[in-house]
mmCIF file of C-alpha atoms and ligand atoms in Angstrom:
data_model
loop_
_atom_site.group_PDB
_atom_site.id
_atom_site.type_symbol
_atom_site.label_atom_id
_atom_site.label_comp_id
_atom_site.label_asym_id
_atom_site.label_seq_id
_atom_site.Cartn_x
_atom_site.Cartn_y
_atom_site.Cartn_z
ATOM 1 C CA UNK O 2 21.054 9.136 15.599
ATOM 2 C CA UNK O 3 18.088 8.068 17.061
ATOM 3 C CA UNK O 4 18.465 5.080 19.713
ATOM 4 C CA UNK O 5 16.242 1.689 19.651
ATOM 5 C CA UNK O 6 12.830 2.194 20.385
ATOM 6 C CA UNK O 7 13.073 6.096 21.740
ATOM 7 C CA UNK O 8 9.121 6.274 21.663
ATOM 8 C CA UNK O 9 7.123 3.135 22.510
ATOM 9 C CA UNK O 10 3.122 2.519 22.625
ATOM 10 C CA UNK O 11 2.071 3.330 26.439
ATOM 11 C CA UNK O 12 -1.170 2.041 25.897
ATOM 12 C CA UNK O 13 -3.832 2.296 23.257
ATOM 13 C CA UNK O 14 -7.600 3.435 24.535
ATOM 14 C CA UNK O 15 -10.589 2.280 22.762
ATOM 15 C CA UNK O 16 -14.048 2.661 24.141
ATOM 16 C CA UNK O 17 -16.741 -0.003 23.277
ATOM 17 C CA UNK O 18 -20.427 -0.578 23.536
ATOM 18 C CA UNK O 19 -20.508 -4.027 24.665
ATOM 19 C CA UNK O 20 -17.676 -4.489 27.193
ATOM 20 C CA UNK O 21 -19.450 -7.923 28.168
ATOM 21 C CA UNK O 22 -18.907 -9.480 24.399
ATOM 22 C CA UNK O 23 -15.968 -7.627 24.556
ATOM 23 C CA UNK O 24 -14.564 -9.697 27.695
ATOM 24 C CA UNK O 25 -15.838 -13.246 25.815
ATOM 25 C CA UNK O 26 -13.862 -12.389 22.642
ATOM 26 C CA UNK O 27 -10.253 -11.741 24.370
ATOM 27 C CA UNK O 28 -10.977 -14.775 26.223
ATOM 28 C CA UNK O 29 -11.953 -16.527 22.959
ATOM 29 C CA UNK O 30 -8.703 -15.094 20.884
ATOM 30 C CA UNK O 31 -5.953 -14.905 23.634
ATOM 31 C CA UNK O 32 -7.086 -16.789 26.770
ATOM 32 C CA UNK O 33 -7.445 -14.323 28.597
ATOM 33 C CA UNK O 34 -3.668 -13.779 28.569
ATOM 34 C CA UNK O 35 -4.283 -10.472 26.109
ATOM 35 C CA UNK O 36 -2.917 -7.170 28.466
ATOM 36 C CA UNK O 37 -6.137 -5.273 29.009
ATOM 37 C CA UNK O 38 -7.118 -2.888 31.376
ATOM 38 C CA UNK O 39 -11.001 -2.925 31.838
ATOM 39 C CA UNK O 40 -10.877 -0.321 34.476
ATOM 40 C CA UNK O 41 -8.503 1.092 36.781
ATOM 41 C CA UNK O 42 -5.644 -0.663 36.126
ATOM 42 C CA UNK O 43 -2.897 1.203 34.159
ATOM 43 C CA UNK O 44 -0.491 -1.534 32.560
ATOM 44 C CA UNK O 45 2.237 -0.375 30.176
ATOM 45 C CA UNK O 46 1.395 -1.620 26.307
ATOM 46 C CA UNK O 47 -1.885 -1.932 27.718
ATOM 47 C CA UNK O 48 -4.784 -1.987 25.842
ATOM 48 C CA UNK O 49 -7.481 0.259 27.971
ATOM 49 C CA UNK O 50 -11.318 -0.498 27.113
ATOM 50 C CA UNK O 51 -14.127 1.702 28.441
ATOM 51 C CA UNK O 52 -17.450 1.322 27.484
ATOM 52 C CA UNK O 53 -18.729 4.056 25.419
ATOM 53 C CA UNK O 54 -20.767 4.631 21.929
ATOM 54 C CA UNK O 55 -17.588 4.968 19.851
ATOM 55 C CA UNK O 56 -16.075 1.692 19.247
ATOM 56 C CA UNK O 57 -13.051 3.174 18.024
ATOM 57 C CA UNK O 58 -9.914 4.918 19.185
ATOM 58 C CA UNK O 59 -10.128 7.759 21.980
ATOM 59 C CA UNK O 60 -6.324 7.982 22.249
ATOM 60 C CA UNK O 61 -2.970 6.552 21.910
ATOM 61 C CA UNK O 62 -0.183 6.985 24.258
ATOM 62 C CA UNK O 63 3.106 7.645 23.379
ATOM 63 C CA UNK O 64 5.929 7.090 26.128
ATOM 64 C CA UNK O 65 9.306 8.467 26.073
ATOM 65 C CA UNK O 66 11.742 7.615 28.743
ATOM 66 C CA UNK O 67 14.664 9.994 27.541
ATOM 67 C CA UNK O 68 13.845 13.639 29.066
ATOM 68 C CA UNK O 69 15.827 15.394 26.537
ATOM 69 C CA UNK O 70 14.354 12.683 23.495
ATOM 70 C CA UNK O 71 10.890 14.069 24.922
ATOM 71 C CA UNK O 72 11.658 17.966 24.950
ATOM 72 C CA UNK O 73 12.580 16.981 21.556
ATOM 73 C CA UNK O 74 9.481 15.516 20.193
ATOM 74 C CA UNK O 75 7.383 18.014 21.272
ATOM 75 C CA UNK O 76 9.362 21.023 19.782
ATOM 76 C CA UNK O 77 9.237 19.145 16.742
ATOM 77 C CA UNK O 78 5.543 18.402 17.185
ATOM 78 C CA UNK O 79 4.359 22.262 17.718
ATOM 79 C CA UNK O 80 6.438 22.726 14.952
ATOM 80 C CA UNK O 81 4.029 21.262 13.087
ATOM 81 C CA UNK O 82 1.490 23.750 14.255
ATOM 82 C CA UNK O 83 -0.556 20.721 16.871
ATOM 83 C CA UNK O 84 -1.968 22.450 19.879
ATOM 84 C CA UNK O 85 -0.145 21.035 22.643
ATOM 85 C CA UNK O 86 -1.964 20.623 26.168
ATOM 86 C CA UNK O 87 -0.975 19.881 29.169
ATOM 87 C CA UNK O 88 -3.117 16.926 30.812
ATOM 88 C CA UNK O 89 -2.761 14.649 33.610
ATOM 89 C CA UNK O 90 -1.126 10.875 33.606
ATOM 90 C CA UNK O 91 -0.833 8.528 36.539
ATOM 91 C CA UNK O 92 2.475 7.363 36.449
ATOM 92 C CA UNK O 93 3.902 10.093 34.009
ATOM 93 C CA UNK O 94 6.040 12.797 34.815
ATOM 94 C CA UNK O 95 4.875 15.218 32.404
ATOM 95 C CA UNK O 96 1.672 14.884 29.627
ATOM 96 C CA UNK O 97 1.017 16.344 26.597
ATOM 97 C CA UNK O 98 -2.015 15.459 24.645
ATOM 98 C CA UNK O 99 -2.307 16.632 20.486
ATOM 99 C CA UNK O 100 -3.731 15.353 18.109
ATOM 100 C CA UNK O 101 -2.049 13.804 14.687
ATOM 101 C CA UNK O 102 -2.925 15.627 10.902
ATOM 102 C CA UNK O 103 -6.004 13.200 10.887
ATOM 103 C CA UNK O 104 -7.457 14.012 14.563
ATOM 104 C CA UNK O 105 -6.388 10.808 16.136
ATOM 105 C CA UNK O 106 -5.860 11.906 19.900
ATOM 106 C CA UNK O 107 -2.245 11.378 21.441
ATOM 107 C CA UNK O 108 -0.740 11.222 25.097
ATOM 108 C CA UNK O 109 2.545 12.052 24.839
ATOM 109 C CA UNK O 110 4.157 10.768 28.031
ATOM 110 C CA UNK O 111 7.464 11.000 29.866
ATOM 111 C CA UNK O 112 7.111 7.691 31.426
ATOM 112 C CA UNK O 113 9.143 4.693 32.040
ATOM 113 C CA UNK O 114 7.614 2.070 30.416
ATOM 114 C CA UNK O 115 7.926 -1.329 32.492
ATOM 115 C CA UNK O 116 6.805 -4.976 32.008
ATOM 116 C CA UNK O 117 4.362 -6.104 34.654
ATOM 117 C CA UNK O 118 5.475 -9.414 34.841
ATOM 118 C CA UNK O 119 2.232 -11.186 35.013
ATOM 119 C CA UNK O 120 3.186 -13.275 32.349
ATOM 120 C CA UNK O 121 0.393 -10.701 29.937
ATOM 121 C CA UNK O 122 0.489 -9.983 26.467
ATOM 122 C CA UNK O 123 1.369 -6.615 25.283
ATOM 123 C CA UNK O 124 0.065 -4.324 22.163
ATOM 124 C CA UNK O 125 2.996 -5.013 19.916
ATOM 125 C CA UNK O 126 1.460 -2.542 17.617
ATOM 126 C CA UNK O 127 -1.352 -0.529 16.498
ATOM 127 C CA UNK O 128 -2.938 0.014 13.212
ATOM 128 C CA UNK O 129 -4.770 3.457 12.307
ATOM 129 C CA UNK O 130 -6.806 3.754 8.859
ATOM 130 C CA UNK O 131 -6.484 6.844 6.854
ATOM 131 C CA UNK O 132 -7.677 7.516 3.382
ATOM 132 C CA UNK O 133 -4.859 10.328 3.133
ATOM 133 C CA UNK O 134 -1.976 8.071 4.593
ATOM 134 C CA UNK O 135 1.015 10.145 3.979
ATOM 135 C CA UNK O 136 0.474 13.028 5.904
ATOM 136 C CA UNK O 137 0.480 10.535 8.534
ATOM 137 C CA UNK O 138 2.894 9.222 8.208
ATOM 138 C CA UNK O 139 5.370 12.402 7.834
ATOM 139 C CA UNK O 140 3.921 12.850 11.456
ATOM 140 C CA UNK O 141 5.357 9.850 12.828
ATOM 141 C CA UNK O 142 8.426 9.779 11.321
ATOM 142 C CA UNK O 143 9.753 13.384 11.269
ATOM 143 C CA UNK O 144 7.623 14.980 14.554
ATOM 144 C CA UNK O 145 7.107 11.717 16.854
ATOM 145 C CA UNK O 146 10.678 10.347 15.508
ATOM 146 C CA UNK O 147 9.209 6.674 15.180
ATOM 147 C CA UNK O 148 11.464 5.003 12.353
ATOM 148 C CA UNK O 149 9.847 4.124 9.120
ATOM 149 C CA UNK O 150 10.705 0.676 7.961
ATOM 150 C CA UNK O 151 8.534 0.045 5.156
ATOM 151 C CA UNK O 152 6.800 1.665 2.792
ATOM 152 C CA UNK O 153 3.527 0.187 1.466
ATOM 153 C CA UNK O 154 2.182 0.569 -2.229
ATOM 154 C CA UNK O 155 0.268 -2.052 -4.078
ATOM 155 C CA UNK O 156 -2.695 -3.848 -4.668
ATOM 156 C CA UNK O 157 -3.605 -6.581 -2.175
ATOM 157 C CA UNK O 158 -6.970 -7.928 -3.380
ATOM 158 C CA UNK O 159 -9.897 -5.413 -3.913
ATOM 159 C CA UNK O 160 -7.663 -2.752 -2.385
ATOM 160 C CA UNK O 161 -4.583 -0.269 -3.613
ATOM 161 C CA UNK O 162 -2.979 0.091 -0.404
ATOM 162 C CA UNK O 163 -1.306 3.121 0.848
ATOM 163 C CA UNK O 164 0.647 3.369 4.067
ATOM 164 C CA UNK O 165 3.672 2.902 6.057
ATOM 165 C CA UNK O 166 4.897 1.071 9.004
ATOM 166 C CA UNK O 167 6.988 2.571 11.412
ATOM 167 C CA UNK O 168 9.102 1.163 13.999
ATOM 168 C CA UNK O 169 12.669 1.245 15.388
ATOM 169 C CA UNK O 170 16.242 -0.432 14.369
ATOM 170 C CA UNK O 171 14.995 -3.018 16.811
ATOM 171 C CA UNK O 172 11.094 -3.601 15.777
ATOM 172 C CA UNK O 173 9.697 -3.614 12.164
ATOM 173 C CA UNK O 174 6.814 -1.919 13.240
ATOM 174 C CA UNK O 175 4.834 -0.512 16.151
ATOM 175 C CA UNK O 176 2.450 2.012 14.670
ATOM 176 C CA UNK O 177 1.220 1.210 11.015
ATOM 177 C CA UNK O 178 -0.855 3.722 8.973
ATOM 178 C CA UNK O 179 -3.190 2.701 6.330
ATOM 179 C CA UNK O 180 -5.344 3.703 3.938
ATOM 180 C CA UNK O 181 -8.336 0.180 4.064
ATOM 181 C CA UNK O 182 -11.047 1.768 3.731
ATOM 182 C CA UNK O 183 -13.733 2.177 6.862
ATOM 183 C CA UNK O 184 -15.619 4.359 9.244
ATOM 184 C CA UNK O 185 -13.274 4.037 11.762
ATOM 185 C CA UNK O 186 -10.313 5.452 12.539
ATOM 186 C CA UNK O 187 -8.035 2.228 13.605
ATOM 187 C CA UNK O 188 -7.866 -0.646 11.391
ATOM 188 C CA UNK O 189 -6.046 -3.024 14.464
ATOM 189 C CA UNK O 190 -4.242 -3.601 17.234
ATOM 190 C CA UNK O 191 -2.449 -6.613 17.744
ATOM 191 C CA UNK O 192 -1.591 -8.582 20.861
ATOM 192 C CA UNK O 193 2.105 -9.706 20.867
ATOM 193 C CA UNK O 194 1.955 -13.727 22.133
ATOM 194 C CA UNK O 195 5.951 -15.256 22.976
ATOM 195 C CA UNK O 196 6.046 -17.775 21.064
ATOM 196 C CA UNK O 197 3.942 -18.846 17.106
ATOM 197 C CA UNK O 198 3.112 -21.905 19.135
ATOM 198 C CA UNK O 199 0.718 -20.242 20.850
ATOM 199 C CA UNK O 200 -0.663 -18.068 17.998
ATOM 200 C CA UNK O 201 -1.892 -21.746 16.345
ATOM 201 C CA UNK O 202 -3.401 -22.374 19.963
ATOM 202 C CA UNK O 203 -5.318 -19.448 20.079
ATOM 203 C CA UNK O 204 -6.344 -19.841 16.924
ATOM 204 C CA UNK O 205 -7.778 -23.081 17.360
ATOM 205 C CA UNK O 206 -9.154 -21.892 20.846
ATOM 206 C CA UNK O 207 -10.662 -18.792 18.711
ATOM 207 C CA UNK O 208 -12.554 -21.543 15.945
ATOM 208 C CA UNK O 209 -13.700 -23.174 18.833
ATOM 209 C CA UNK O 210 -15.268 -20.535 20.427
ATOM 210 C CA UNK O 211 -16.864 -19.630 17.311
ATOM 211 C CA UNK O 212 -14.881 -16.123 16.775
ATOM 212 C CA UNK O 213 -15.391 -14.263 13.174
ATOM 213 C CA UNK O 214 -12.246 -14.467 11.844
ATOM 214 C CA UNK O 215 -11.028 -11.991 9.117
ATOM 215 C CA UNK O 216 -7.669 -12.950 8.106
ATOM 216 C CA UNK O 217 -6.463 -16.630 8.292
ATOM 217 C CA UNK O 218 -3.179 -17.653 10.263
ATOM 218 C CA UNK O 219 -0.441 -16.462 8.324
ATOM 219 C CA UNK O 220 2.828 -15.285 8.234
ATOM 220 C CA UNK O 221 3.553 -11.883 6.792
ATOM 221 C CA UNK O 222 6.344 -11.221 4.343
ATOM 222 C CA UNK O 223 10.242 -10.592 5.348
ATOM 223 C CA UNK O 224 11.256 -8.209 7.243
ATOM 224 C CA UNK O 225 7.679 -7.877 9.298
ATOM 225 C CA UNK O 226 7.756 -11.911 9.721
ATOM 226 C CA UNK O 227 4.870 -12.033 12.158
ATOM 227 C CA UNK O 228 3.004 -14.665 12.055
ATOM 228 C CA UNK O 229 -1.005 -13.450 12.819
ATOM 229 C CA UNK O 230 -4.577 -14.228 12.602
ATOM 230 C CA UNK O 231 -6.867 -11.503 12.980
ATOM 231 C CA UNK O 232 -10.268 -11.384 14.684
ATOM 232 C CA UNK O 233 -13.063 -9.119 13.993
ATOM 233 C CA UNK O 234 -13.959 -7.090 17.179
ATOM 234 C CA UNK O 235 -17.598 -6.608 18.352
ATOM 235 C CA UNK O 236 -16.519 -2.938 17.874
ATOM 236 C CA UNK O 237 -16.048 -3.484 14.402
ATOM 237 C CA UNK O 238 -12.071 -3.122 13.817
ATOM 238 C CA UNK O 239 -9.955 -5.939 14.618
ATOM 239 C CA UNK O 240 -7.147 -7.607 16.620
ATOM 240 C CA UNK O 241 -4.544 -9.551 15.304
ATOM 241 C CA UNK O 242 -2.604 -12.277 17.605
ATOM 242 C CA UNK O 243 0.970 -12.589 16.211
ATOM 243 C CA UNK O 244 4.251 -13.647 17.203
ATOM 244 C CA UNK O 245 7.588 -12.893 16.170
ATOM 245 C CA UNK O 246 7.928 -10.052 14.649
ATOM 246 C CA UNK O 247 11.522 -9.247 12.664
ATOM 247 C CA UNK O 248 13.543 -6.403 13.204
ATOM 248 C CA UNK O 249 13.387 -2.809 11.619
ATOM 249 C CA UNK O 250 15.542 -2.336 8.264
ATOM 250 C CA UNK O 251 19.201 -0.677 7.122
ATOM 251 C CA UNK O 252 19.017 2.498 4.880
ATOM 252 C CA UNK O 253 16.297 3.507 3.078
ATOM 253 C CA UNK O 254 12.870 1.827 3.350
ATOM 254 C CA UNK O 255 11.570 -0.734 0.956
ATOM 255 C CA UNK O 256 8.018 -0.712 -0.382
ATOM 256 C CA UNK O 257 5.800 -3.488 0.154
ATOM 257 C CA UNK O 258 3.366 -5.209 0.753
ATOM 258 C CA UNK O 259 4.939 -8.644 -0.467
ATOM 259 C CA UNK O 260 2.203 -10.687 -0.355
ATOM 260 C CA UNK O 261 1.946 -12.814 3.284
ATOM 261 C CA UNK O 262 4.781 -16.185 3.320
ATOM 262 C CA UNK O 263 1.979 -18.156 3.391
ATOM 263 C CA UNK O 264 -1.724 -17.952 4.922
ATOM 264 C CA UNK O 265 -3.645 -14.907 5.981
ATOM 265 C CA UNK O 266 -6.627 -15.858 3.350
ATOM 266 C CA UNK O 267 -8.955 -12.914 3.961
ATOM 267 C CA UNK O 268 -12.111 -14.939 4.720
ATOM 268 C CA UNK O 269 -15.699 -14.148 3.023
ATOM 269 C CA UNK O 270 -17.296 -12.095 5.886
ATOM 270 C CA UNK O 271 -14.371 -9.920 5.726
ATOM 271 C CA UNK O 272 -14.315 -9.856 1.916
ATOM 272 C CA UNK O 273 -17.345 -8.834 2.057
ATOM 273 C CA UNK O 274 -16.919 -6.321 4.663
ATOM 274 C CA UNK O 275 -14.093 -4.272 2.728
ATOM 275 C CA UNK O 276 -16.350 -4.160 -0.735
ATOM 276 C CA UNK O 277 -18.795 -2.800 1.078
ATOM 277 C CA UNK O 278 -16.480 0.103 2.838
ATOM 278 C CA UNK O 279 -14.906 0.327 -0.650
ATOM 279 C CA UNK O 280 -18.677 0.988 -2.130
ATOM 280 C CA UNK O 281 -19.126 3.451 0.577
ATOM 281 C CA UNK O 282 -16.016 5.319 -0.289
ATOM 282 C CA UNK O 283 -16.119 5.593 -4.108
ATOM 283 C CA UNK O 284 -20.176 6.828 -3.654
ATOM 284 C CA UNK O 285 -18.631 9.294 -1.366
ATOM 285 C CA UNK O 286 -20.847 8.333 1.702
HETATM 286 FE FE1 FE2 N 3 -0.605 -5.865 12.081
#
């Protein structure tokens, strides 16, 4: 049996090519209170921005804290037939980088992962988009050993989603793989706030401030529970603020999406934004 939470995010890197609107929207969204690492600093469930023409993903790191749970992962891994390399991590006692079936890069760390106790907010979980989901999310489940919770099939607006979310007994999800359509290859990553109280805050804070918004406040359907508003990056993907998240599931996983409790109205821009990338995708381009 696999324990709670064997694998954890270690951070999530992302490079961006406006790191000064970049520091005005996680000010605008999270009061500054959002965990990220602008430079040097190397947080746990950080999220680590360097400026840089992708405004995507560079790489994802995976933390194990079990030795043996580690050796174990990776056998399974190269299994798979993913080049393994060694690299080096501050703070890690060993480092493996791969990549997943769809390229995405990944740290594999034998780290402890530890709270910094500055009162910050860490990635609760990350997003990635994939037109071919399910290779994806073999990967995670039966190589990385990440639990999956839920399955998703259906048609949410425009869109016939494809995915899964993948967790732990303890965490609904902390990876999710889906198939929105886009250039990029991660959809979000959200910043976990303590309490739903201060989700509404931010939000307010975020209108304020003028922030695009893409999804409304919301709460998603049992047993994710999180209640979220997302915010469109100046990179293009976007961050979702949420709070309380439920826990993972018993037996087999059910397939959603149920539609959100209530809220999380995609707005216009963002309506907009996903017929376009839909366009894109059926003309092939
Ligand atoms: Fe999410």
């Amino acid at each position: 049996m696999r324990n709670d939470e064997q694998v954890t995010i270690a951070y999530a890197a992302v490079e961006v090519r406006r790191p000064d609107r970049w520091r005005d929207f996680v000010d605008a969204i999270t009061g500054g209170d959002a965990r990220v690492d602008w430079n040097a600093a190397r947080r746990s469930r950080a999220l680590r921005v360097t400026e840089g023409p992708r405004d995507d993903l560079v790489a994802l790191g995976l933390a194990w804290q079990d030795e043996a749970a580690y050796r174990d992962a990776l056998a399974r891994i190269a299994a798979t037939g993913a080049m393994l390399e060694t690299i080096e991590a501050e703070g890690a006692a060993r480092a493996i980088r791969c990549a997943d079936p769809a390229g995405n890069v990944l740290d594999l760390l034998l780290a402890e992962v530890t709270e910094p106790g500055d009162g910050s907010w860490p990635i609760g979980h990350v997003a990635l988009a994939s037109p071919s989901p399910e290779p994806l999310v073999d990967f995670y489940e039966a190589a990385i050993g990440l639990r999956l919770n839920e399955r998703m099939r259906g048609r949410v607006g425009p869109l016939d989603l494809r995915g899964g979310f993948l967790g732990s007994p303890a965490r609904h999800h902390c990876l999710a793989v889906l198939n929105v359509p886009g250039r990029r290859r991660l959809h979000h990553i959200e910043f976990e706030a303590p309490e739903v109280a201060d989700v509404v805050g931010m939000r307010a804070r975020a209108k304020a401030a003028k922030v695009p918004i893409s999804l409304e406040l919301g709460r998603h359907a049992l047993p994710d529970g999180t209640v979220s508003f997302y915010a469109h990056t100046p990179s293009g993907f976007e961050i979702e603020v949420g709070a309380g998240m439920g826990a993972g599931v018993e037996g087999p996983a059910p397939e959603g999406p149920m539609p959100s409790v209530w809220g999380h109205e995609l707005t216009l821009p963002a309506r907009l934004r996903v017929m376009g990338a839909l366009a894109l995708q059926k003309a092939g381009l």
